[in-house]
CSV table of C-alpha atoms and ligand atoms in Angstrom, one decimal:
chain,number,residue,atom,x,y,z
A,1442,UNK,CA,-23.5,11.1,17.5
A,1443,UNK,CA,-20.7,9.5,15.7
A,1444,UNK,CA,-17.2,10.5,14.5
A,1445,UNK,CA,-16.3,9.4,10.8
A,1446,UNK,CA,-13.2,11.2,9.0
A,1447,UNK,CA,-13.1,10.3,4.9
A,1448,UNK,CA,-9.3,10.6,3.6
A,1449,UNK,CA,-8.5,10.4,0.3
A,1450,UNK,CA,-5.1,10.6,-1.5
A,1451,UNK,CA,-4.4,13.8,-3.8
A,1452,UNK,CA,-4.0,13.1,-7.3
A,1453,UNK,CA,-2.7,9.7,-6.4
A,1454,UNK,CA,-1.3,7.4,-9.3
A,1455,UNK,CA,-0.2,10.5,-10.3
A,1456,UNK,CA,1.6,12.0,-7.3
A,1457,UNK,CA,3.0,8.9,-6.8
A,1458,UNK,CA,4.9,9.3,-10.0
A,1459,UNK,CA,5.6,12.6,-9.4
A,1460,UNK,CA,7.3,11.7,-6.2
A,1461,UNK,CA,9.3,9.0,-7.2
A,1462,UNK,CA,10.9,10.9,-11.0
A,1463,UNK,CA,11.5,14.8,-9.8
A,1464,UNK,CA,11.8,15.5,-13.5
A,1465,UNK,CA,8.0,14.8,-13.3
A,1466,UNK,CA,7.0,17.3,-10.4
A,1467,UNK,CA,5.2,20.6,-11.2
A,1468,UNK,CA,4.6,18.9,-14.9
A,1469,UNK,CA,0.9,18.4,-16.5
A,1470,UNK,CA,1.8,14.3,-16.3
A,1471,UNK,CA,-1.2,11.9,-16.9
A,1472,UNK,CA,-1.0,8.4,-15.4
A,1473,UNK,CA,-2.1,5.6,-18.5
A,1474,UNK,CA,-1.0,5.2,-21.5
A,1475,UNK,CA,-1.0,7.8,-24.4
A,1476,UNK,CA,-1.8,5.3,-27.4
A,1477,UNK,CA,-5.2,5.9,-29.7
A,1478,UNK,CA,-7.1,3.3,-27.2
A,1479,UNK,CA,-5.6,4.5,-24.2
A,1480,UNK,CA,-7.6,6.5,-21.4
A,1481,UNK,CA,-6.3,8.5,-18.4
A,1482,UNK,CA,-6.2,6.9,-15.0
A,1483,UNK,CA,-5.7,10.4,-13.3
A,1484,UNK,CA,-3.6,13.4,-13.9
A,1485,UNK,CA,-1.7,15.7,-11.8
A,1486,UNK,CA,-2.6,19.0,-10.6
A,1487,UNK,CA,-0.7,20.7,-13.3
A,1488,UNK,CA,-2.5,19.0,-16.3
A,1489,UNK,CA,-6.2,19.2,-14.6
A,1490,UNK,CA,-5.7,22.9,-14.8
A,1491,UNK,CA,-6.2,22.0,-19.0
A,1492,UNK,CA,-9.3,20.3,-18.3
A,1493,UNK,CA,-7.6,16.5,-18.1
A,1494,UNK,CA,-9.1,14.3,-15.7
A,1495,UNK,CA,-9.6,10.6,-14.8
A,1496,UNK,CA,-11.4,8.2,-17.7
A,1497,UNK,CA,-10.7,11.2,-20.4
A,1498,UNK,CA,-9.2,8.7,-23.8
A,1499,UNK,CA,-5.9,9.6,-23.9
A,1500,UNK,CA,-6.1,11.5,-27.2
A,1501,UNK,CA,-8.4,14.2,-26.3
A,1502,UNK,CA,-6.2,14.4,-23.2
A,1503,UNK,CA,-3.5,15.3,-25.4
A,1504,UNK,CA,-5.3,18.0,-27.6
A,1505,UNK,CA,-6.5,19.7,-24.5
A,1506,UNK,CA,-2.5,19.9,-22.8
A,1507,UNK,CA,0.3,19.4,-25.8
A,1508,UNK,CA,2.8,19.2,-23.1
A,1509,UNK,CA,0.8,16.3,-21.2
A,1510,UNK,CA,3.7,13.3,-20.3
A,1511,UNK,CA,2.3,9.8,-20.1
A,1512,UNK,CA,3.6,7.7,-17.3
A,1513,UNK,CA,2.7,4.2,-17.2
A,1514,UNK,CA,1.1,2.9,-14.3
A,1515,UNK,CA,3.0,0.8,-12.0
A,1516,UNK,CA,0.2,-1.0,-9.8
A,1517,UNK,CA,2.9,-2.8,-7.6
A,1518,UNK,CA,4.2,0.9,-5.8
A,1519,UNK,CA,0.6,2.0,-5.8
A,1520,UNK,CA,-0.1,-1.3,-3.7
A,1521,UNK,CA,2.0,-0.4,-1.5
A,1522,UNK,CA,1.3,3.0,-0.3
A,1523,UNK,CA,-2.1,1.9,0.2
A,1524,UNK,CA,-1.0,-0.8,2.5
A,1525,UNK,CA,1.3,2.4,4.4
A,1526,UNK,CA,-2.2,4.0,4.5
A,1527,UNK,CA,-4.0,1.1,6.0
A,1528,UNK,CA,-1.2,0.8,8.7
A,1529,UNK,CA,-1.9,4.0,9.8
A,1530,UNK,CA,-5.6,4.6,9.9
A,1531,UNK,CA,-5.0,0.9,11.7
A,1532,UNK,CA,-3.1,2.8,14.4
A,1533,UNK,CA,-6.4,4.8,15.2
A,1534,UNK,CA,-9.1,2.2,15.1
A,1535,UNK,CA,-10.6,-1.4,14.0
A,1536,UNK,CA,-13.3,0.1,12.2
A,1537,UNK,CA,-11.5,1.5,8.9
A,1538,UNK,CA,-13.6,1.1,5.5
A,1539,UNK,CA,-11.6,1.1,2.2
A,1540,UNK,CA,-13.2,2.6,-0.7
A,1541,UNK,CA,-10.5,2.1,-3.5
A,1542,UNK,CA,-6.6,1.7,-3.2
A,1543,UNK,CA,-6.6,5.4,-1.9
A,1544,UNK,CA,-9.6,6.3,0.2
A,1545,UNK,CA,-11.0,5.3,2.9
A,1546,UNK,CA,-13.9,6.0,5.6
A,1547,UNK,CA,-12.5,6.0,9.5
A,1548,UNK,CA,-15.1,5.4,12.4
A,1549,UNK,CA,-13.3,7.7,15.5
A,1550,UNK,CA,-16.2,8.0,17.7
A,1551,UNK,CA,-14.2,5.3,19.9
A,1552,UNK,CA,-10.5,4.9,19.5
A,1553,UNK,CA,-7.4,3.6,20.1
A,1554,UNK,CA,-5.6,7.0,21.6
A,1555,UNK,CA,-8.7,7.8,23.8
A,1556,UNK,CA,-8.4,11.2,21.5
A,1557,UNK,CA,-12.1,13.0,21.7
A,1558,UNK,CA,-10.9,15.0,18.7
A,1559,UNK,CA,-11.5,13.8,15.1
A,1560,UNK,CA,-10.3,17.1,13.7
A,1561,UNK,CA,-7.2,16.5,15.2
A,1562,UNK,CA,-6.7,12.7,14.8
A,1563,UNK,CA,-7.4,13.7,11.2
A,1564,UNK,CA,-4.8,16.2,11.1
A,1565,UNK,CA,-2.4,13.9,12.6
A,1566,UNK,CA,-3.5,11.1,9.7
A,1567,UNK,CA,-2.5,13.5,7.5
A,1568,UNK,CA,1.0,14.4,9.0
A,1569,UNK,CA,1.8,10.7,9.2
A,1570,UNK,CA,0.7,9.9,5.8
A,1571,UNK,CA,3.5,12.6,4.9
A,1572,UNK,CA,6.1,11.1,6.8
A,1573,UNK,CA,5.7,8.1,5.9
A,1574,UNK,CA,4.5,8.0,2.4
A,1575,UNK,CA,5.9,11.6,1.2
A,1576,UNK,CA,2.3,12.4,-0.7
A,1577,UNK,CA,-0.2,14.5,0.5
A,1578,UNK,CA,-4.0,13.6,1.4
A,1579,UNK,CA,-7.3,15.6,1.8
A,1580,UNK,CA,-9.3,14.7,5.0
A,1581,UNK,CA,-12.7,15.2,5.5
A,1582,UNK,CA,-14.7,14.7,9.3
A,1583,UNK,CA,-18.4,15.0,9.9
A,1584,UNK,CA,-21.2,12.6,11.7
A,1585,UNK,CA,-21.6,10.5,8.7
A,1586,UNK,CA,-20.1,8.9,6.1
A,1587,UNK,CA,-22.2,11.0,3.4
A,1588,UNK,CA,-21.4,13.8,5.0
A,1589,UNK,CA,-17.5,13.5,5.5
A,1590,UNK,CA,-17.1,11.8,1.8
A,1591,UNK,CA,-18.0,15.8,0.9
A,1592,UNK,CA,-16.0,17.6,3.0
A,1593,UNK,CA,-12.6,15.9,2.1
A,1594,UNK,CA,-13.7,17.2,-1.8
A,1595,UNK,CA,-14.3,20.4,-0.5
A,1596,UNK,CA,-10.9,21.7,0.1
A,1597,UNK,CA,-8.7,19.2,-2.5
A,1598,UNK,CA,-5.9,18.6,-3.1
A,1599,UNK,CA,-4.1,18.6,0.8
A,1600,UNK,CA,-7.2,20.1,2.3
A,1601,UNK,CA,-8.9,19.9,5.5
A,1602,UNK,CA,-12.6,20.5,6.4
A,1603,UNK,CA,-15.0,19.6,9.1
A,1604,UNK,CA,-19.3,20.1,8.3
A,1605,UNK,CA,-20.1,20.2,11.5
A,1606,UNK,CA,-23.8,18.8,12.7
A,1607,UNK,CA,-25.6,22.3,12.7
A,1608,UNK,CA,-24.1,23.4,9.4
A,1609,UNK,CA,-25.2,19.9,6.9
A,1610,UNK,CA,-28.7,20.5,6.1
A,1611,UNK,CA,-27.3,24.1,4.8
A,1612,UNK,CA,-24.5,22.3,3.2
A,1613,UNK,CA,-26.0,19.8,1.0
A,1614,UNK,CA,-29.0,22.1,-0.2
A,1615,UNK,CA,-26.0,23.8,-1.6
A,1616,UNK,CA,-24.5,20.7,-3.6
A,1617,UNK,CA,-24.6,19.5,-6.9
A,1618,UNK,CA,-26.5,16.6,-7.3
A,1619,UNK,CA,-24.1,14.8,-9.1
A,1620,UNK,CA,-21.9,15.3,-5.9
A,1621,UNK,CA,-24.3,13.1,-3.7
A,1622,UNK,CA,-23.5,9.2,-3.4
A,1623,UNK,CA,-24.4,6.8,-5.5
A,1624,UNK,CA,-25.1,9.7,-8.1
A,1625,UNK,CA,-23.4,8.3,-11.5
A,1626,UNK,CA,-23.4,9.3,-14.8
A,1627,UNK,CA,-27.1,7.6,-15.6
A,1628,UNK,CA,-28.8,8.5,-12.3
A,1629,UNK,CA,-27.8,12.4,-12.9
A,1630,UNK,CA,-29.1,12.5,-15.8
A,1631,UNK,CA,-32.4,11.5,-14.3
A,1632,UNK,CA,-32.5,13.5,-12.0
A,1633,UNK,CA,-31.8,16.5,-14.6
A,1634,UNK,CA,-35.1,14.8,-16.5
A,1635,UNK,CA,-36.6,16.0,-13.5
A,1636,UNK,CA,-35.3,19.6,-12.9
A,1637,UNK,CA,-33.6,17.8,-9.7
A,1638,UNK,CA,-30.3,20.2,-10.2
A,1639,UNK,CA,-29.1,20.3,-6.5
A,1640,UNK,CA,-29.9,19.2,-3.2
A,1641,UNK,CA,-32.2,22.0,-2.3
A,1642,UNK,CA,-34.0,20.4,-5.3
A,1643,UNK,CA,-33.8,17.2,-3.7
A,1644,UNK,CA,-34.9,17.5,-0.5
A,1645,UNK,CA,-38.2,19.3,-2.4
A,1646,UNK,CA,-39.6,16.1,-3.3
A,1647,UNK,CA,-41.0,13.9,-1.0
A,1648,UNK,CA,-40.3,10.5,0.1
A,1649,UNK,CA,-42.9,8.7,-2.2
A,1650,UNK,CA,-41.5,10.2,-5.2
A,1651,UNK,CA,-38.1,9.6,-5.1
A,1652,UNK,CA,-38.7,6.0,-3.9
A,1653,UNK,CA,-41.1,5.6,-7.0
A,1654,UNK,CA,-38.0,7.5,-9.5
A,1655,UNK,CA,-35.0,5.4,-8.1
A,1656,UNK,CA,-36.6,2.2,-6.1
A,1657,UNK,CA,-34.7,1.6,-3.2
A,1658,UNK,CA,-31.8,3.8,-3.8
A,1659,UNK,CA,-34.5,7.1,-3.4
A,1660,UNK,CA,-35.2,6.2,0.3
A,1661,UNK,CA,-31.7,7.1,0.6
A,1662,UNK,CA,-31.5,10.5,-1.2
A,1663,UNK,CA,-34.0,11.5,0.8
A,1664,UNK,CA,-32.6,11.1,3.7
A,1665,UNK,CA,-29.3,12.4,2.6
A,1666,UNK,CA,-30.9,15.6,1.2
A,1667,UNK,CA,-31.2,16.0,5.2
A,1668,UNK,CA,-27.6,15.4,5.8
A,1669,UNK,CA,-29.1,12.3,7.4
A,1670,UNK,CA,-27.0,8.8,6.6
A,1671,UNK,CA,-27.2,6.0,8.9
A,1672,UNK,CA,-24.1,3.2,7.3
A,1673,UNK,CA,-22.1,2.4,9.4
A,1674,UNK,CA,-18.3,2.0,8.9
A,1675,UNK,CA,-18.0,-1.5,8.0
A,1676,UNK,CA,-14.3,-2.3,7.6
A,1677,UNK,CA,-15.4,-5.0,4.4
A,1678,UNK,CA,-12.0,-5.6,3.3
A,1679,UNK,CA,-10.6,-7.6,5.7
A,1680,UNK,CA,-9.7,-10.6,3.6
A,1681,UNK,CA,-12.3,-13.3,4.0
A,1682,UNK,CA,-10.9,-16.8,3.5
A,1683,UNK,CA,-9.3,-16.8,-0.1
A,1684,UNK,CA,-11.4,-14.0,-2.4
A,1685,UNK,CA,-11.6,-10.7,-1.6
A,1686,UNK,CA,-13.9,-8.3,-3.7
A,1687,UNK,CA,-14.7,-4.5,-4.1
A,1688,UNK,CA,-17.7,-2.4,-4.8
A,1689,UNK,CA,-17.3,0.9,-6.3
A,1690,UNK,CA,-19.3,4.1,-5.1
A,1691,UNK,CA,-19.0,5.0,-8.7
A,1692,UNK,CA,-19.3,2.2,-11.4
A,1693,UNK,CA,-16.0,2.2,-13.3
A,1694,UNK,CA,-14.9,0.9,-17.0
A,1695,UNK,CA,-11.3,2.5,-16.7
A,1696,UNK,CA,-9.3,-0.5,-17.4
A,1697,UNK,CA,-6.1,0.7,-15.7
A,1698,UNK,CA,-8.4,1.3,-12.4
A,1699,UNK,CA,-10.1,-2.1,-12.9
A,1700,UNK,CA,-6.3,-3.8,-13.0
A,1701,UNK,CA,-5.0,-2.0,-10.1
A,1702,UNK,CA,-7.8,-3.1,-8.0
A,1703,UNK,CA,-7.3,-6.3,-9.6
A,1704,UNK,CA,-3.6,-6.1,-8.4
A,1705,UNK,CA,-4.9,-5.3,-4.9
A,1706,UNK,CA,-6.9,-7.6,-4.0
A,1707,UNK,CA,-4.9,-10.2,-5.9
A,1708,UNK,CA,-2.1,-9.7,-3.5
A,1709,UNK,CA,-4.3,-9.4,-0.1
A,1710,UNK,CA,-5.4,-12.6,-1.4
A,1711,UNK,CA,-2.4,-13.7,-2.0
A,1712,UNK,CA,-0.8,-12.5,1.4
A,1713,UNK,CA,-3.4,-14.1,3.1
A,1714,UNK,CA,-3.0,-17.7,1.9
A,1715,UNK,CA,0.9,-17.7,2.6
A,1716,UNK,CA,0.1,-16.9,5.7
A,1717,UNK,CA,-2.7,-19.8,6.4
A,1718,UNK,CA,-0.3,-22.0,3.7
A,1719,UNK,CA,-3.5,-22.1,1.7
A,1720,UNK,CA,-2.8,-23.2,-2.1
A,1721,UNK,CA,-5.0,-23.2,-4.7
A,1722,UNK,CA,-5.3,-24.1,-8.7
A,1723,UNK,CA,-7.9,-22.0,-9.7
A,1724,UNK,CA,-8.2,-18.4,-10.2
A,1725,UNK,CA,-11.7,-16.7,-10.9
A,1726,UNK,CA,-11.7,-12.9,-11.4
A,1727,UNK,CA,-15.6,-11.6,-10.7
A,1728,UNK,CA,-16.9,-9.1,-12.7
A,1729,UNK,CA,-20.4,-7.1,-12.0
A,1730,UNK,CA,-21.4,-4.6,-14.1
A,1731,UNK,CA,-23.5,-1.3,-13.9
A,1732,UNK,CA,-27.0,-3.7,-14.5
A,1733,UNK,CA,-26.1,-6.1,-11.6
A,1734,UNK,CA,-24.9,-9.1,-14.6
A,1735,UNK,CA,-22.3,-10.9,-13.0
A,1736,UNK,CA,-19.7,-12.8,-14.9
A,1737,UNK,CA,-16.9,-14.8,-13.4
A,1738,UNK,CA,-14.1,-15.9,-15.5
A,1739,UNK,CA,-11.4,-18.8,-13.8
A,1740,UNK,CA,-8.4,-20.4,-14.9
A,1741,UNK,CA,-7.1,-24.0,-13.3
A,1742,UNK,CA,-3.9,-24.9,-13.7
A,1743,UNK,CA,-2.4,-27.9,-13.3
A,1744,UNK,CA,-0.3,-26.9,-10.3
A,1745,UNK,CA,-0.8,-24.9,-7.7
A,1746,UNK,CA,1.4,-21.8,-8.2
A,1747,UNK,CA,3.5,-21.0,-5.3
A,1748,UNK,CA,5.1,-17.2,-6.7
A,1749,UNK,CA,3.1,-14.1,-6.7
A,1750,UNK,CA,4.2,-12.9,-10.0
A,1751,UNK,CA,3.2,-15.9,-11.6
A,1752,UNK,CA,-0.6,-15.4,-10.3
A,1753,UNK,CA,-0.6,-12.0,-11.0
A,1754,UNK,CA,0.7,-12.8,-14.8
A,1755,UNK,CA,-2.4,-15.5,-15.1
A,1756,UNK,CA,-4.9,-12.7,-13.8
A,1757,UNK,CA,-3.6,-10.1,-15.6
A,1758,UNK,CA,-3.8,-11.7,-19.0
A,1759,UNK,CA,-7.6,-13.0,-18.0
A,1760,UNK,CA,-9.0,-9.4,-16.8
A,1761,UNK,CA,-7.5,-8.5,-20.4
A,1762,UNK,CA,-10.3,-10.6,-21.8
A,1763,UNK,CA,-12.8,-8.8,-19.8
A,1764,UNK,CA,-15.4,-6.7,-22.0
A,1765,UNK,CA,-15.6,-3.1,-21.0
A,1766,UNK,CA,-17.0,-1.7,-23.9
A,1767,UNK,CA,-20.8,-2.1,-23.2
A,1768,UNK,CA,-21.1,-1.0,-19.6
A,1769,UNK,CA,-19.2,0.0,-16.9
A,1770,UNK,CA,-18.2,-2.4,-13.7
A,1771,UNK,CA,-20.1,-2.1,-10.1
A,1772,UNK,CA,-17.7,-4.5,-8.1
A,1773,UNK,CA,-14.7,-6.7,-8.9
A,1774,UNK,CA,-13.7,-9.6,-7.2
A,1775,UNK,CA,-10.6,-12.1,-6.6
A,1776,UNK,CA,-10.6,-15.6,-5.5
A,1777,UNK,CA,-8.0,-18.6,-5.2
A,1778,UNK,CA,-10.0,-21.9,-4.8
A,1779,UNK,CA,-9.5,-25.8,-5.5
A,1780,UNK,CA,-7.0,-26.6,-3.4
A,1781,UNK,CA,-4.8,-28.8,-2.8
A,1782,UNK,CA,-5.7,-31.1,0.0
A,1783,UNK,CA,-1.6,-32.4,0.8
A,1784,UNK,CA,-2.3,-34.8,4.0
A,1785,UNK,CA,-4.9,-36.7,2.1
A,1786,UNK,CA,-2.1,-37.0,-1.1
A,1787,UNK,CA,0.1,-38.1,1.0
A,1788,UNK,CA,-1.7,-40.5,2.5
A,1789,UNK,CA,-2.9,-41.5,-0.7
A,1790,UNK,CA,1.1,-42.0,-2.0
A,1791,UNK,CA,1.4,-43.9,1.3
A,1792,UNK,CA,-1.3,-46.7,0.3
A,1793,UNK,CA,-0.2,-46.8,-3.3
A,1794,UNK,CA,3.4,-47.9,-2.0
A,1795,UNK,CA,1.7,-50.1,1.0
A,1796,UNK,CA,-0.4,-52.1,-1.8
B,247,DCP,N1,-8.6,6.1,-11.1
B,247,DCP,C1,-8.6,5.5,-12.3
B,247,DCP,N2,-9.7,5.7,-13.2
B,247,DCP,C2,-10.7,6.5,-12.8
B,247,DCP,C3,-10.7,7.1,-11.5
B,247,DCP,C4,-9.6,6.9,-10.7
B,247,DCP,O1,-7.7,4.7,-12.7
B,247,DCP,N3,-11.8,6.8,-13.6
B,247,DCP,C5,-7.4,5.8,-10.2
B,247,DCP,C6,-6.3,6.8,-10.4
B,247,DCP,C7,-6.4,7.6,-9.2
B,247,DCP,C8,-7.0,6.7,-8.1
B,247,DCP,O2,-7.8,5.8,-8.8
B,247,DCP,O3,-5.1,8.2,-8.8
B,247,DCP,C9,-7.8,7.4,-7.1
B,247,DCP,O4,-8.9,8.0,-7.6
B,247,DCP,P1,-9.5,9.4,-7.1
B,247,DCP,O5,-10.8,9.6,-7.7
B,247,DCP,O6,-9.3,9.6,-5.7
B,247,DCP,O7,-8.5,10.5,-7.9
B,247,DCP,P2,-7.1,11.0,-7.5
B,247,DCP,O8,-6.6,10.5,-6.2
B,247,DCP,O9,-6.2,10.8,-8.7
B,247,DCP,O10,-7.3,12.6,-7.5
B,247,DCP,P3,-8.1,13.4,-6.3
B,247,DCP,O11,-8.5,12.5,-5.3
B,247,DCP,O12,-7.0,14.4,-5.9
B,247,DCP,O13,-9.2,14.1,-7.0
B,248,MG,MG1,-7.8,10.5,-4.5
């Protein structure tokens, strides 16, 4: 039986501000911009008590809580905290999954302090990512990833909660079905079209039936209608070579969201070639949307760029030209390619002066 924990940051983009401008704290703030286009990335406590959340256009935000502030998102400090996080799941074990900038799945079952205990390694996560970070996460722990992705939403914001193995099945009949994974927007609705309203409902229908409403995605929900779920913790985003991409669990067309992602794996990719003194003239951003279409979109210049801010300028100013309006985005992805091979110009200068 295996030990995962899910922890995910509270409110992040959003406690991050609040942490950082005290004038902000105990405020309804929303993290985005408050323009007629503009959409909220996430809001703080305060304003979700109004009925503001993440994805809600800015304006109806706004009607809902008059005293909402805006606070424009700053993707570099947000960066950064996620990297603190990293560190410290690091400190536990290899096998740490990132979901977004602020989540993550943790596989404990073997680990780095010998600890037997994933309650309290995930306690102690949670106590470090205070120290260090000042912001406060939820933690979840159970014997899958399914399972533990639930129980960190249970007790939001700065909660704790194990589902241990004997209490799941009893757990998920319980659950919304738009709680489960992989459960969007379009695939609730289905579900709804079929009077499937929870996961008792669920776990009514057989095998065969779900298989035959969602394809391949059904074998799953029937086994996670059993608190069954047998991924493993793949930790996917170590950097590979120069491009780097995410998949969501939820299919996203918040732009802000999209940019800070963006931002992220820009800069692990970035990180990474300093480090192997890898330089490339060609940026491609990789978009796939909600129906599996994959675009890619690249930009060669005619040097290779050597400061981070001058990258992240170029990519910014392409995922501007991305279209979000007709469906949302699945995975996103960030690559530096086309390098430039230096020995063999060199070499090349060499027999120019030779002959
Ligand atoms: N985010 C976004 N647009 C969305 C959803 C999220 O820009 N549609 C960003 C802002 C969030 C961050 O991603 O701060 C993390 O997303 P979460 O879903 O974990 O939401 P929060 O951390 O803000 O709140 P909580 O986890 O407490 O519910
Ligand atoms: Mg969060």
């Amino acid at each position: 039986m295996r030990k995962i924990i899910h922890i995910d940051m509270d409110a992040f983009y959003a406690a991050v501000e609040q942490r950082d401008n005290p004038e902000l704290r105990g405020k309804p703030i929303a993290v985005g911009y408050g323009e007629a286009r503009g959409v909220v990335a996430t809001a703080s406590y305060e304003a979700r008590k109004y009925g503001v959340h993440s994805a809600m256009p800015s304006l109806t935000a706004k009607n809902k809580c008059p005293g909402l502030i805006f606070v424009p998102p700053r993707f570099e400090v947000y960066h950064e905290v996620s990297m603190q996080i990293r560190e410290i799941f690091l400190e536990y074990t290899d096998l740490v999954e990132p979901l977004s900038l602020d989540e993550a799945f943790l596989d404990v079952t073997v680990n780095h302090k010998n600890n037997p205990s994933a309650s309290l390694i995930a306690k102690e996560i949670r106590q470090k990512i205070f120290e260090t970070t000042g912001l406060t996460a939820s933690a979840g722990v159970s014997v899958n990833k399914f399972l533990a992705k639930i129980a960190s939403e249970y007790k939001k914001p700065n909660g704790f909660f194990v589902i241990p193995p004997d209490k799941a099945e009893k757990f998920v009949e319980d659950l919304a079905i738009e709680q489960f994974f992989g459960v969007g927007k379009v695939t609730a609705q289905k579900m709804h079209d079929h009077r499937i309203f929870s996961g008792l409902d669920l776990k009514q229908r057989t095998e065969t039936e779900l298989v035959h409403l969602f394809g391949k995605a059904g074998h799953d929900f029937y086994l996670y209608a059993r608190g069954i779920d047998n991924r493993e913790v793949k930790p996917n985003r170590i950097v590979k070579s120069v491009s780097n991409e995410t998949t969501f669990l939820q299919d996203k067309n918040n732009r802000i969201l999209l940019t800070v992602e963006l931002y992220h794996l820009a800069k692990e990719v970035f990180e990474r070639i300093e480090a192997e003194n890898f330089h490339g003239k060609t940026i491609t951003i990789k978009i796939k949307y909600a129906d599996f279409k994959i675009i890619t979109r690249s930009k060669t210049l005619p040097k290779k760029i050597t400061a981070f801010h001058q990258f992240w300028h170029i990519a910014r100013e392409m995922m501007k030209q991305i279209d979000l309006s007709a469906q949302p985005v699945r995975l996103i992805g960030f690559g530096i390619s086309n390098a430039e091979d230096e020995p063999l110009k060199k070499y090349q200068q060499l027999e120019l002066k030779l002959f």
